[in-house]
Amino acid sequence: MGEIKLDIIVIGAGLAGLAAAIGCALAGHTVSILEATQELAEIGAGIKLTPNATRLFQLWGIDPYLSSPCEPQTCSIYNYKGELLTYDGNFATKMRQEFGAPSLDFHRVDLHRCLLKRAQDLGVKILLGHTVRDLTHANYETPVGVLCNNGETYWCHLVIGADGLWSQCRSILLEKPIADPPEPTGDLAFRIVLPIEQISDPELRNMVQKCELQTWMGPDSHAVAYSLKGGTLLNLVLLRPDDLPENVSKMDADLEEMWELFEGWDPRLRRLLTYATEVRKWKLLHRPHLDTIINKRRTLVLIGDAAHPMLPYLAQGACSAFEDGAILGLILSHVNFKSDVSTRLELFEEMRLKRTKDIAHATMLQRHLLHFPDGPYQQRREELFRKGAEHLEEWELFPAKWLCRTTRKWLYGYDAVKHVEEAVSKSPLNVVASTEHPVTGPQRTQ
Ligand SMILES: Cc1cc2nc3c(=O)[nH]c(=O)nc-3n(C[C@H](O)[C@H](O)[C@H](O)COP(=O)(O)OP(=O)(O)OC[C@H]3O[C@@H](n4cnc5c(N)ncnc54)[C@H](O)[C@@H]3O)c2cc1C
């Protein structure tokens, strides 16, 4: 009984699409990506990857491709006035000890480039300038056709929809023209990247070079700062109530306006803001959780923001997209019959729906905990920090999930490879897989 090589088309060359392409190429399939833009360009800001994502680097063999990640050494949380509420001076070491993988911060361009290079080295073809508009089906050897706006159609066995927040694949799956348009959350993000040469204050330069992760919590708002590129850049994200016009999702922002909005905040944060020379505002949008991420014919599966957009409050959007890509690749390893692709996709769906729902729930809860107005809830929050209550068993109570021991365990301790092994061993696939080709991950790394 020979293994079958599937033709797989991934729609979208963002982080989710590249992760899935790498996973599926390592599983031995022929993978192409159709990408709408003419040029691949991630935006120039930072992105955090927690151990549930970075542990996949080894599986994918991308360690040698990584360029200048920054590992936050310490973690501090302040109230907006600048009072230190909690400090972990061994953040990096504890992460590695607890989870066997680091928490890493990247410049998005570097991370995207590294995944792209790995995918291309594995033989993944990338077709730029191909906007997908629909799928069609026929009784061919490769039964699903991907229709592009340029009139071309590409046939394959399976389509992976990784086309982001405004996903066309989501509409195709839900069989509605605009299935469920992204909705505003009520927040926007100011995003700033500061090169260290722009920062003359020695205390602040030192902070950037030491790779410190810092969060400030304030009324309806919060701010996060972390270093990039080995401590030569600072990434700042400021979350505020959304004041962008209804139909505008991002635009250049006014530095004066930003400065005024953070009046009364920690003088160190305000000093940092004075070094910014440009800033962009991003409306934060989300979409409801789906009950299904595979189509009825079992020829389309959604991943990444197309399936489960994650807001940035817990930094899990790309992390969960990496989990999707890894699991999909592992589940699609050692396919012996085309008919078992359906069973494998159903298993993928079963594994992903609950976990991504749990992460989205924790993310929204974190938003709530970060933004208390001054008053009794904010005082209780600060009390919990001062008491060092990270051990609270009711995970929903501790106000910073990235320090809460219970949350960290299920969120960062998640091992996609183990989860696939367990899920496969309990599924009908086990009969096929265990006879000759156990579906496991690590053997596939190079
Ligand atoms: C302010 C902010 C901060 C964040 N910080 C973090 C963080 O620190 N850590 C983290 O894990 N996550 C973070 N996230 C979330 C993370 O950025 C996203 O979840 C992730 O980038 C989504 O990747 P994706 O590939 O699913 O979508 P996208 O990056 O949107 O990629 C989709 C791709 O599909 C293409 N495409 C779209 N439509 C079509 C079509 N019809 N045909 C062909 N191609 C198409 C697009 O051009 C694009 O290249 C943050 C998000 C925000 C807004």
Coordinates of C-alpha atoms and ligand atoms in Angstrom, one line a residue:
M1 CA 0.0 0.0 0.0
G2 CA 1.9 3.1 -1.3
E3 CA 1.7 6.6 0.1
I4 CA -0.2 9.1 -1.9
K5 CA 1.2 12.5 -2.8
L6 CA -1.5 15.1 -2.7
D7 CA -1.6 18.3 -4.8
I8 CA -2.4 21.0 -2.2
I9 CA -3.1 24.7 -2.9
V10 CA -2.7 27.2 -0.1
I11 CA -4.5 30.5 -0.5
G12 CA -2.5 33.3 1.1
A13 CA 1.2 33.6 1.8
G14 CA 0.9 35.2 5.2
L15 CA 2.3 33.5 8.3
A16 CA -0.5 30.9 8.4
G17 CA -0.2 30.0 4.7
L18 CA 3.6 29.6 5.0
A19 CA 3.3 27.5 8.1
A20 CA 0.8 25.1 6.5
A21 CA 2.9 25.0 3.3
I22 CA 6.0 24.0 5.3
G23 CA 4.0 21.4 7.3
C24 CA 2.4 19.8 4.2
A25 CA 5.6 19.9 2.1
L26 CA 7.4 18.1 4.9
A27 CA 4.5 15.5 4.8
G28 CA 5.6 14.8 1.2
H29 CA 2.9 16.6 -0.7
T30 CA 3.2 19.0 -3.7
V31 CA 2.3 22.4 -2.4
S32 CA 1.7 25.7 -4.2
I33 CA 0.6 29.0 -2.7
L34 CA -1.7 31.5 -4.5
E35 CA -1.1 35.0 -3.2
A36 CA -3.1 38.1 -4.1
T37 CA -0.4 40.7 -3.8
Q38 CA 2.2 41.3 -6.4
E39 CA 4.9 41.5 -3.8
L40 CA 5.3 39.8 -0.5
A41 CA 5.5 42.5 2.2
E42 CA 4.7 41.9 5.9
I43 CA 4.3 45.1 7.7
G44 CA 7.3 46.4 9.6
A45 CA 6.4 45.8 13.2
G46 CA 7.1 43.3 15.9
I47 CA 5.5 40.0 16.7
K48 CA 5.8 37.7 19.7
L49 CA 5.9 34.0 19.5
T50 CA 5.3 32.0 22.7
P51 CA 6.6 28.4 23.3
N52 CA 3.5 26.7 21.8
A53 CA 4.7 28.2 18.5
T54 CA 8.5 28.2 18.9
R55 CA 8.7 24.5 19.8
L56 CA 7.6 23.9 16.1
F57 CA 10.7 25.5 14.7
Q58 CA 12.6 22.2 15.3
L59 CA 9.9 20.1 13.7
W60 CA 10.0 22.3 10.6
G61 CA 13.8 22.5 10.6
I62 CA 13.8 26.3 10.5
D63 CA 16.3 27.1 13.2
P64 CA 19.1 27.8 10.7
Y65 CA 16.8 30.2 8.8
L66 CA 15.9 32.4 11.8
S67 CA 17.4 35.8 11.7
S68 CA 18.0 37.9 14.9
P69 CA 15.1 37.0 17.2
C70 CA 15.1 38.7 20.5
E71 CA 14.4 36.8 23.7
P72 CA 12.8 38.9 26.4
Q73 CA 14.9 38.5 29.5
T74 CA 12.6 40.1 32.1
C75 CA 9.0 40.9 32.3
S76 CA 7.5 43.9 34.2
I77 CA 3.9 45.1 34.6
Y78 CA 3.2 48.7 35.6
N79 CA 0.0 50.6 36.2
Y80 CA -0.3 53.6 33.8
K81 CA 1.1 56.0 36.4
G82 CA 4.3 54.0 36.4
E83 CA 4.1 52.1 39.6
L84 CA 5.7 48.6 39.2
L85 CA 3.1 45.9 40.0
T86 CA 5.1 42.8 39.3
Y87 CA 8.6 41.9 38.0
D88 CA 10.1 38.7 36.8
G89 CA 13.8 39.0 36.4
N90 CA 14.2 35.4 35.1
F91 CA 11.4 35.5 32.5
A92 CA 13.5 33.9 29.7
T93 CA 15.0 31.2 31.8
K94 CA 11.7 30.2 33.4
M95 CA 10.0 30.0 30.0
R96 CA 12.7 27.6 28.7
Q97 CA 12.7 25.6 31.9
E98 CA 9.0 25.3 32.1
F99 CA 8.2 24.7 28.4
G100 CA 11.4 23.5 26.8
A101 CA 11.1 26.3 24.2
P102 CA 11.7 30.0 24.3
S103 CA 9.4 33.0 24.0
L104 CA 10.8 35.0 21.1
D105 CA 10.1 38.4 19.6
F106 CA 10.7 39.0 15.9
H107 CA 10.6 41.8 13.3
R108 CA 7.7 40.5 11.2
V109 CA 9.7 41.0 8.0
D110 CA 12.4 38.7 9.3
L111 CA 10.0 36.0 10.5
H112 CA 8.1 36.1 7.2
R113 CA 11.3 35.9 5.2
C114 CA 12.5 32.9 7.2
L115 CA 9.3 30.9 6.7
L116 CA 9.2 31.8 3.0
K117 CA 12.8 30.7 2.4
R118 CA 12.2 27.4 4.2
A119 CA 9.0 26.8 2.2
Q120 CA 10.8 27.5 -1.1
D121 CA 13.7 25.2 -0.1
L122 CA 11.1 22.5 0.5
G123 CA 9.9 23.0 -3.1
V124 CA 6.8 25.1 -2.4
K125 CA 5.8 27.2 -5.4
I126 CA 4.5 30.7 -4.8
L127 CA 2.4 32.4 -7.4
L128 CA 2.0 36.1 -6.7
G129 CA -0.7 38.3 -8.2
H130 CA -3.3 35.5 -7.9
T131 CA -6.5 36.7 -6.2
V132 CA -8.7 33.7 -5.5
R133 CA -12.4 34.3 -6.0
D134 CA -14.1 30.9 -5.9
L135 CA -13.8 27.1 -5.9
T136 CA -15.3 24.7 -8.4
H137 CA -15.6 20.9 -8.4
A138 CA -15.4 18.3 -11.1
N139 CA -15.0 14.6 -11.3
Y140 CA -11.3 14.7 -12.1
E141 CA -8.3 13.0 -10.5
T142 CA -7.7 16.4 -8.8
P143 CA -11.3 17.3 -8.0
V144 CA -11.2 20.9 -6.7
G145 CA -10.5 23.9 -8.9
V146 CA -9.4 27.2 -7.6
L147 CA -10.7 30.1 -9.7
C148 CA -8.6 33.3 -9.8
N149 CA -9.6 36.8 -10.8
N150 CA -7.1 36.7 -13.7
G151 CA -9.2 33.9 -15.3
E152 CA -6.9 31.0 -14.4
T153 CA -8.0 27.9 -12.7
Y154 CA -5.7 25.5 -10.7
W155 CA -6.8 22.0 -9.9
C156 CA -5.8 20.1 -6.8
H157 CA -6.9 17.6 -4.1
L158 CA -7.1 20.0 -1.2
V159 CA -7.3 23.8 -0.7
I160 CA -6.1 25.4 2.5
G161 CA -7.7 28.8 3.0
A162 CA -5.1 31.0 4.8
D163 CA -6.3 34.3 3.4
G164 CA -6.6 36.3 6.6
L165 CA -9.2 38.4 8.4
W166 CA -11.0 39.4 5.2
S167 CA -11.0 35.8 3.9
Q168 CA -12.8 35.0 0.7
C169 CA -12.3 31.3 1.5
R170 CA -14.5 31.8 4.6
S171 CA -17.3 33.1 2.5
I172 CA -16.8 30.2 0.1
L173 CA -17.0 27.7 3.0
L174 CA -20.1 29.4 4.5
E175 CA -21.6 29.6 1.0
K176 CA -22.5 33.3 1.5
P177 CA -21.2 36.3 -0.5
I178 CA -19.9 38.2 2.5
A179 CA -20.3 35.6 5.2
D180 CA -19.8 37.6 8.4
P181 CA -17.8 40.8 7.8
P182 CA -15.1 41.7 10.4
E183 CA -16.6 43.7 13.2
P184 CA -14.9 46.4 15.2
T185 CA -13.9 45.5 18.8
G186 CA -14.0 49.2 19.9
D187 CA -10.2 49.3 20.2
L188 CA -7.4 50.5 17.9
A189 CA -3.7 50.0 18.1
F190 CA -0.9 52.6 17.6
R191 CA 2.1 50.7 16.3
I192 CA 5.6 52.2 16.5
V193 CA 9.1 50.8 15.8
L194 CA 12.0 52.8 17.2
P195 CA 15.6 52.2 16.1
I196 CA 17.9 52.5 19.1
E197 CA 19.9 55.3 17.3
Q198 CA 16.7 57.4 17.6
I199 CA 16.7 57.1 21.4
S200 CA 19.2 59.4 23.1
D201 CA 18.1 58.8 26.8
P202 CA 20.7 56.3 28.3
E203 CA 18.2 54.7 30.6
L204 CA 15.8 54.0 27.8
R205 CA 18.6 52.8 25.5
N206 CA 19.7 50.4 28.2
M207 CA 16.1 49.1 28.5
V208 CA 16.0 48.3 24.8
Q209 CA 19.4 46.6 24.7
K210 CA 18.5 44.5 27.7
C211 CA 15.5 43.1 25.9
E212 CA 12.9 43.8 28.6
L213 CA 9.2 43.1 28.1
Q214 CA 7.1 45.8 29.7
T215 CA 3.3 46.3 29.9
W216 CA 1.4 49.3 31.3
M217 CA -2.3 48.9 32.3
G218 CA -4.6 51.9 32.2
P219 CA -8.3 53.0 31.9
D220 CA -9.6 51.5 28.5
S221 CA -6.0 51.3 27.3
H222 CA -2.7 49.5 27.7
A223 CA 0.8 49.7 26.2
V224 CA 3.4 47.0 25.5
A225 CA 7.1 47.5 24.7
Y226 CA 9.6 44.9 23.7
S227 CA 12.9 44.8 21.8
L228 CA 13.6 43.4 18.4
K229 CA 16.7 42.4 16.4
G230 CA 19.0 41.6 19.3
G231 CA 18.0 44.8 21.2
T232 CA 18.6 47.3 18.4
L233 CA 14.9 48.2 17.8
L234 CA 12.0 48.8 20.1
N235 CA 8.5 47.8 19.3
L236 CA 5.7 49.7 21.0
V237 CA 2.0 48.9 20.7
L238 CA -0.5 51.2 22.4
L239 CA -4.1 50.1 22.6
R240 CA -6.8 52.8 22.9
P241 CA -10.6 53.2 22.2
D242 CA -11.2 53.2 18.5
D243 CA -11.8 56.7 17.0
L244 CA -11.2 55.8 13.3
P245 CA -14.0 56.4 10.8
E246 CA -16.3 53.4 10.3
N247 CA -14.9 52.3 7.0
V248 CA -11.2 53.0 7.7
S249 CA -9.2 50.1 9.1
K250 CA -5.8 51.7 9.2
M251 CA -4.2 55.1 8.6
D252 CA -1.2 57.3 9.5
A253 CA -1.7 58.9 12.9
D254 CA -0.8 62.2 14.4
L255 CA 2.1 62.1 16.9
E256 CA 0.7 65.1 18.9
E257 CA -2.7 63.4 19.2
M258 CA -1.0 60.2 20.5
W259 CA 1.1 62.2 23.0
E260 CA -2.0 63.9 24.4
L261 CA -3.9 60.6 24.7
F262 CA -1.2 59.3 27.0
E263 CA -1.2 62.4 29.2
G264 CA -0.6 61.4 32.8
W265 CA 1.0 58.0 32.0
D266 CA 4.4 56.8 33.2
P267 CA 7.0 59.5 32.3
R268 CA 9.3 56.7 31.0
L269 CA 6.6 55.7 28.5
R270 CA 6.0 59.3 27.5
R271 CA 9.7 59.9 27.0
L272 CA 9.8 56.9 24.7
L273 CA 6.9 58.3 22.7
T274 CA 8.8 61.6 22.1
Y275 CA 11.3 59.7 20.0
A276 CA 8.6 58.4 17.5
T277 CA 8.8 60.1 14.1
E278 CA 5.8 58.3 12.6
V279 CA 3.0 56.1 13.8
R280 CA 0.1 54.1 12.3
K281 CA -3.3 53.5 13.8
W282 CA -5.0 50.0 13.2
K283 CA -8.6 49.3 13.9
L284 CA -8.9 46.0 15.8
L285 CA -11.4 43.8 14.1
H286 CA -12.7 40.4 14.9
R287 CA -15.1 37.7 13.6
P288 CA -17.2 35.2 15.4
H289 CA -16.0 31.7 16.1
L290 CA -17.0 29.2 13.4
D291 CA -18.7 25.9 14.1
T292 CA -16.9 24.3 11.2
I293 CA -13.7 25.0 9.3
I294 CA -14.0 22.4 6.6
N295 CA -16.5 22.4 3.7
K296 CA -19.1 19.7 3.0
R297 CA -17.1 18.2 0.2
R298 CA -14.0 18.0 2.4
T299 CA -11.9 19.9 -0.2
L300 CA -11.4 23.1 1.7
V301 CA -10.0 23.8 5.2
L302 CA -9.6 27.2 6.9
I303 CA -6.6 28.1 9.1
G304 CA -5.1 31.2 10.7
D305 CA -7.1 34.5 10.8
A306 CA -9.4 33.2 8.1
A307 CA -10.6 30.5 10.6
H308 CA -10.1 32.2 13.9
P309 CA -9.0 35.8 14.0
M310 CA -7.3 36.5 17.3
L311 CA -7.0 39.9 18.8
P312 CA -3.5 40.9 20.0
Y313 CA -4.2 41.1 23.8
L314 CA -2.5 37.7 24.3
A315 CA -0.3 37.6 21.2
Q316 CA -1.7 34.3 19.9
G317 CA -2.9 35.0 16.3
A318 CA 0.3 33.9 14.6
C319 CA 1.0 31.3 17.4
S320 CA -2.3 29.6 16.8
A321 CA -1.7 29.8 13.0
F322 CA 1.6 28.0 13.5
E323 CA -0.2 25.3 15.5
D324 CA -2.7 25.0 12.6
G325 CA 0.0 24.6 10.0
A326 CA 2.0 22.0 12.1
I327 CA -1.1 19.9 12.9
L328 CA -2.4 19.9 9.4
G329 CA 1.0 18.8 8.1
L330 CA 1.2 16.0 10.7
I331 CA -2.3 14.8 10.1
L332 CA -1.8 14.7 6.4
S333 CA 1.3 12.6 6.7
H334 CA 1.3 9.1 5.3
V335 CA -2.0 9.3 3.4
N336 CA -2.7 5.9 1.8
F337 CA -6.1 6.4 0.4
K338 CA -7.6 9.6 -1.0
S339 CA -10.8 8.8 0.8
D340 CA -9.0 9.2 4.2
V341 CA -8.3 12.8 3.6
S342 CA -11.9 13.5 4.7
T343 CA -11.4 11.6 8.0
R344 CA -8.1 13.5 8.5
L345 CA -9.7 16.9 8.0
E346 CA -12.5 16.0 10.4
L347 CA -9.9 15.1 13.0
F348 CA -8.1 18.4 12.3
E349 CA -11.3 20.3 12.8
E350 CA -12.1 18.4 16.0
M351 CA -8.6 19.2 17.4
R352 CA -8.6 22.9 16.4
L353 CA -12.2 24.1 17.2
K354 CA -12.0 23.8 20.9
R355 CA -8.4 25.0 21.4
T356 CA -8.8 28.1 19.2
K357 CA -12.1 28.9 21.0
D358 CA -10.4 28.6 24.3
I359 CA -7.5 30.9 23.2
A360 CA -10.0 33.4 21.8
H361 CA -11.9 33.4 25.0
A362 CA -8.7 33.9 27.1
T363 CA -7.7 36.7 24.7
M364 CA -11.0 38.6 25.2
L365 CA -10.8 38.1 28.9
Q366 CA -7.3 39.5 28.9
R367 CA -8.6 42.6 27.1
H368 CA -11.2 43.1 29.8
L369 CA -8.6 42.7 32.6
L370 CA -6.1 45.1 31.0
H371 CA -8.6 48.0 30.6
F372 CA -10.3 48.5 34.0
P373 CA -11.1 52.1 34.7
D374 CA -9.7 53.4 38.0
G375 CA -11.9 52.0 40.7
P376 CA -12.6 48.9 42.7
Y377 CA -11.8 46.3 39.9
Q378 CA -8.5 48.1 39.1
Q379 CA -7.6 48.2 42.8
R380 CA -8.4 44.5 43.2
R381 CA -6.3 43.8 40.1
E382 CA -3.3 45.6 41.5
E383 CA -3.7 43.8 44.9
L384 CA -3.5 40.5 43.1
F385 CA -0.2 41.5 41.5
R386 CA 1.2 42.8 44.7
K387 CA 0.3 39.6 46.4
G388 CA 2.1 37.6 43.7
A389 CA -1.0 35.5 43.1
E390 CA 0.3 33.9 39.9
H391 CA -0.5 30.5 41.4
L392 CA -4.3 31.1 41.6
E393 CA -5.9 27.9 40.4
E394 CA -8.9 29.7 38.9
W395 CA -7.0 30.8 35.8
E396 CA -9.6 33.3 34.9
L397 CA -8.8 35.5 37.9
F398 CA -5.1 36.4 37.6
P399 CA -4.9 39.6 35.6
A400 CA -1.9 38.8 33.3
K401 CA -2.4 35.5 31.6
W402 CA 1.2 35.4 30.4
L403 CA 2.3 35.1 34.0
C404 CA -0.6 33.1 35.4
R405 CA 0.7 29.6 36.1
T406 CA -2.6 27.8 35.1
T407 CA -3.0 29.6 31.8
R408 CA 0.7 29.2 30.9
K409 CA 0.4 25.5 31.3
W410 CA -2.4 25.0 28.8
L411 CA -1.5 27.8 26.5
Y412 CA 2.3 27.7 26.2
G413 CA 2.7 24.1 27.3
Y414 CA 0.6 22.9 24.4
D415 CA 2.6 20.4 22.2
A416 CA 1.0 20.0 18.8
V417 CA 3.0 16.9 18.0
K418 CA 1.8 15.1 21.1
H419 CA -1.7 16.2 20.6
V420 CA -1.7 14.7 17.0
E421 CA -0.3 11.4 18.3
E422 CA -2.9 11.2 21.0
A423 CA -5.8 12.2 18.7
V424 CA -4.7 9.8 15.9
S425 CA -4.3 6.9 18.3
K426 CA -8.0 7.3 19.3
S427 CA -9.3 7.9 15.8
P428 CA -10.2 5.5 12.9
L429 CA -7.0 6.6 11.3
N430 CA -5.1 4.6 13.8
V431 CA -6.0 1.4 11.9
V432 CA -4.4 2.7 8.7
A433 CA -1.6 4.7 10.3
S434 CA -0.4 2.2 12.9
T435 CA -0.1 -0.8 10.5
E436 CA 2.9 0.5 8.7
H437 CA 3.2 4.2 8.9
P438 CA 2.6 5.7 12.3
V439 CA 1.6 9.3 12.0
T440 CA 4.2 11.0 14.1
G441 CA 6.0 14.3 13.7
P442 CA 9.6 14.4 14.7
Q443 CA 10.8 11.8 12.2
R444 CA 9.9 14.2 9.5
T445 CA 12.3 16.9 10.5
Q446 CA 15.5 17.2 8.5
Ligands
LIG1 C1 -1.6 45.0 16.5 C2 -1.4 43.5 16.3 C3 -0.4 42.9 17.0 C4 -0.3 41.5 16.9 N1 0.7 40.8 17.6 C5 0.8 39.5 17.6 C6 1.8 38.8 18.3 O1 2.6 39.4 19.0 N2 1.8 37.4 18.3 C7 0.9 36.7 17.5 O2 1.0 35.5 17.5 N3 0.0 37.3 16.8 C8 -0.1 38.7 16.8 N4 -1.1 39.3 16.0 C9 -2.0 38.5 15.1 C10 -1.2 38.1 13.9 O3 -0.6 39.2 13.3 C11 -2.2 37.4 12.9 O4 -3.0 36.5 13.6 C12 -1.4 36.7 11.8 O5 -0.5 37.5 11.1 C13 -2.5 36.2 10.7 O6 -1.8 35.5 9.7 P1 -2.6 35.0 8.5 O7 -1.6 34.3 7.6 O8 -3.7 34.1 8.9 O9 -3.3 36.2 7.8 P2 -2.6 37.4 6.9 O10 -1.3 37.8 7.5 O11 -3.6 38.5 6.8 O12 -2.3 36.8 5.5 C14 -3.3 36.5 4.6 C15 -2.7 36.5 3.2 O13 -3.6 36.1 2.2 C16 -3.6 37.0 1.1 N5 -5.0 37.0 0.5 C17 -6.1 37.6 1.0 N6 -7.1 37.4 0.2 C18 -6.7 36.6 -0.8 C19 -7.3 36.0 -1.9 N7 -8.6 36.2 -2.2 N8 -6.5 35.3 -2.8 C20 -5.2 35.1 -2.6 N9 -4.5 35.6 -1.5 C21 -5.3 36.4 -0.6 C22 -3.2 38.3 1.7 O14 -2.6 39.2 0.7 C23 -2.2 37.9 2.7 O15 -0.9 37.8 2.2 C24 -1.2 40.7 16.1 C25 -2.2 41.4 15.4 C26 -2.3 42.8 15.5 C27 -3.4 43.4 14.7

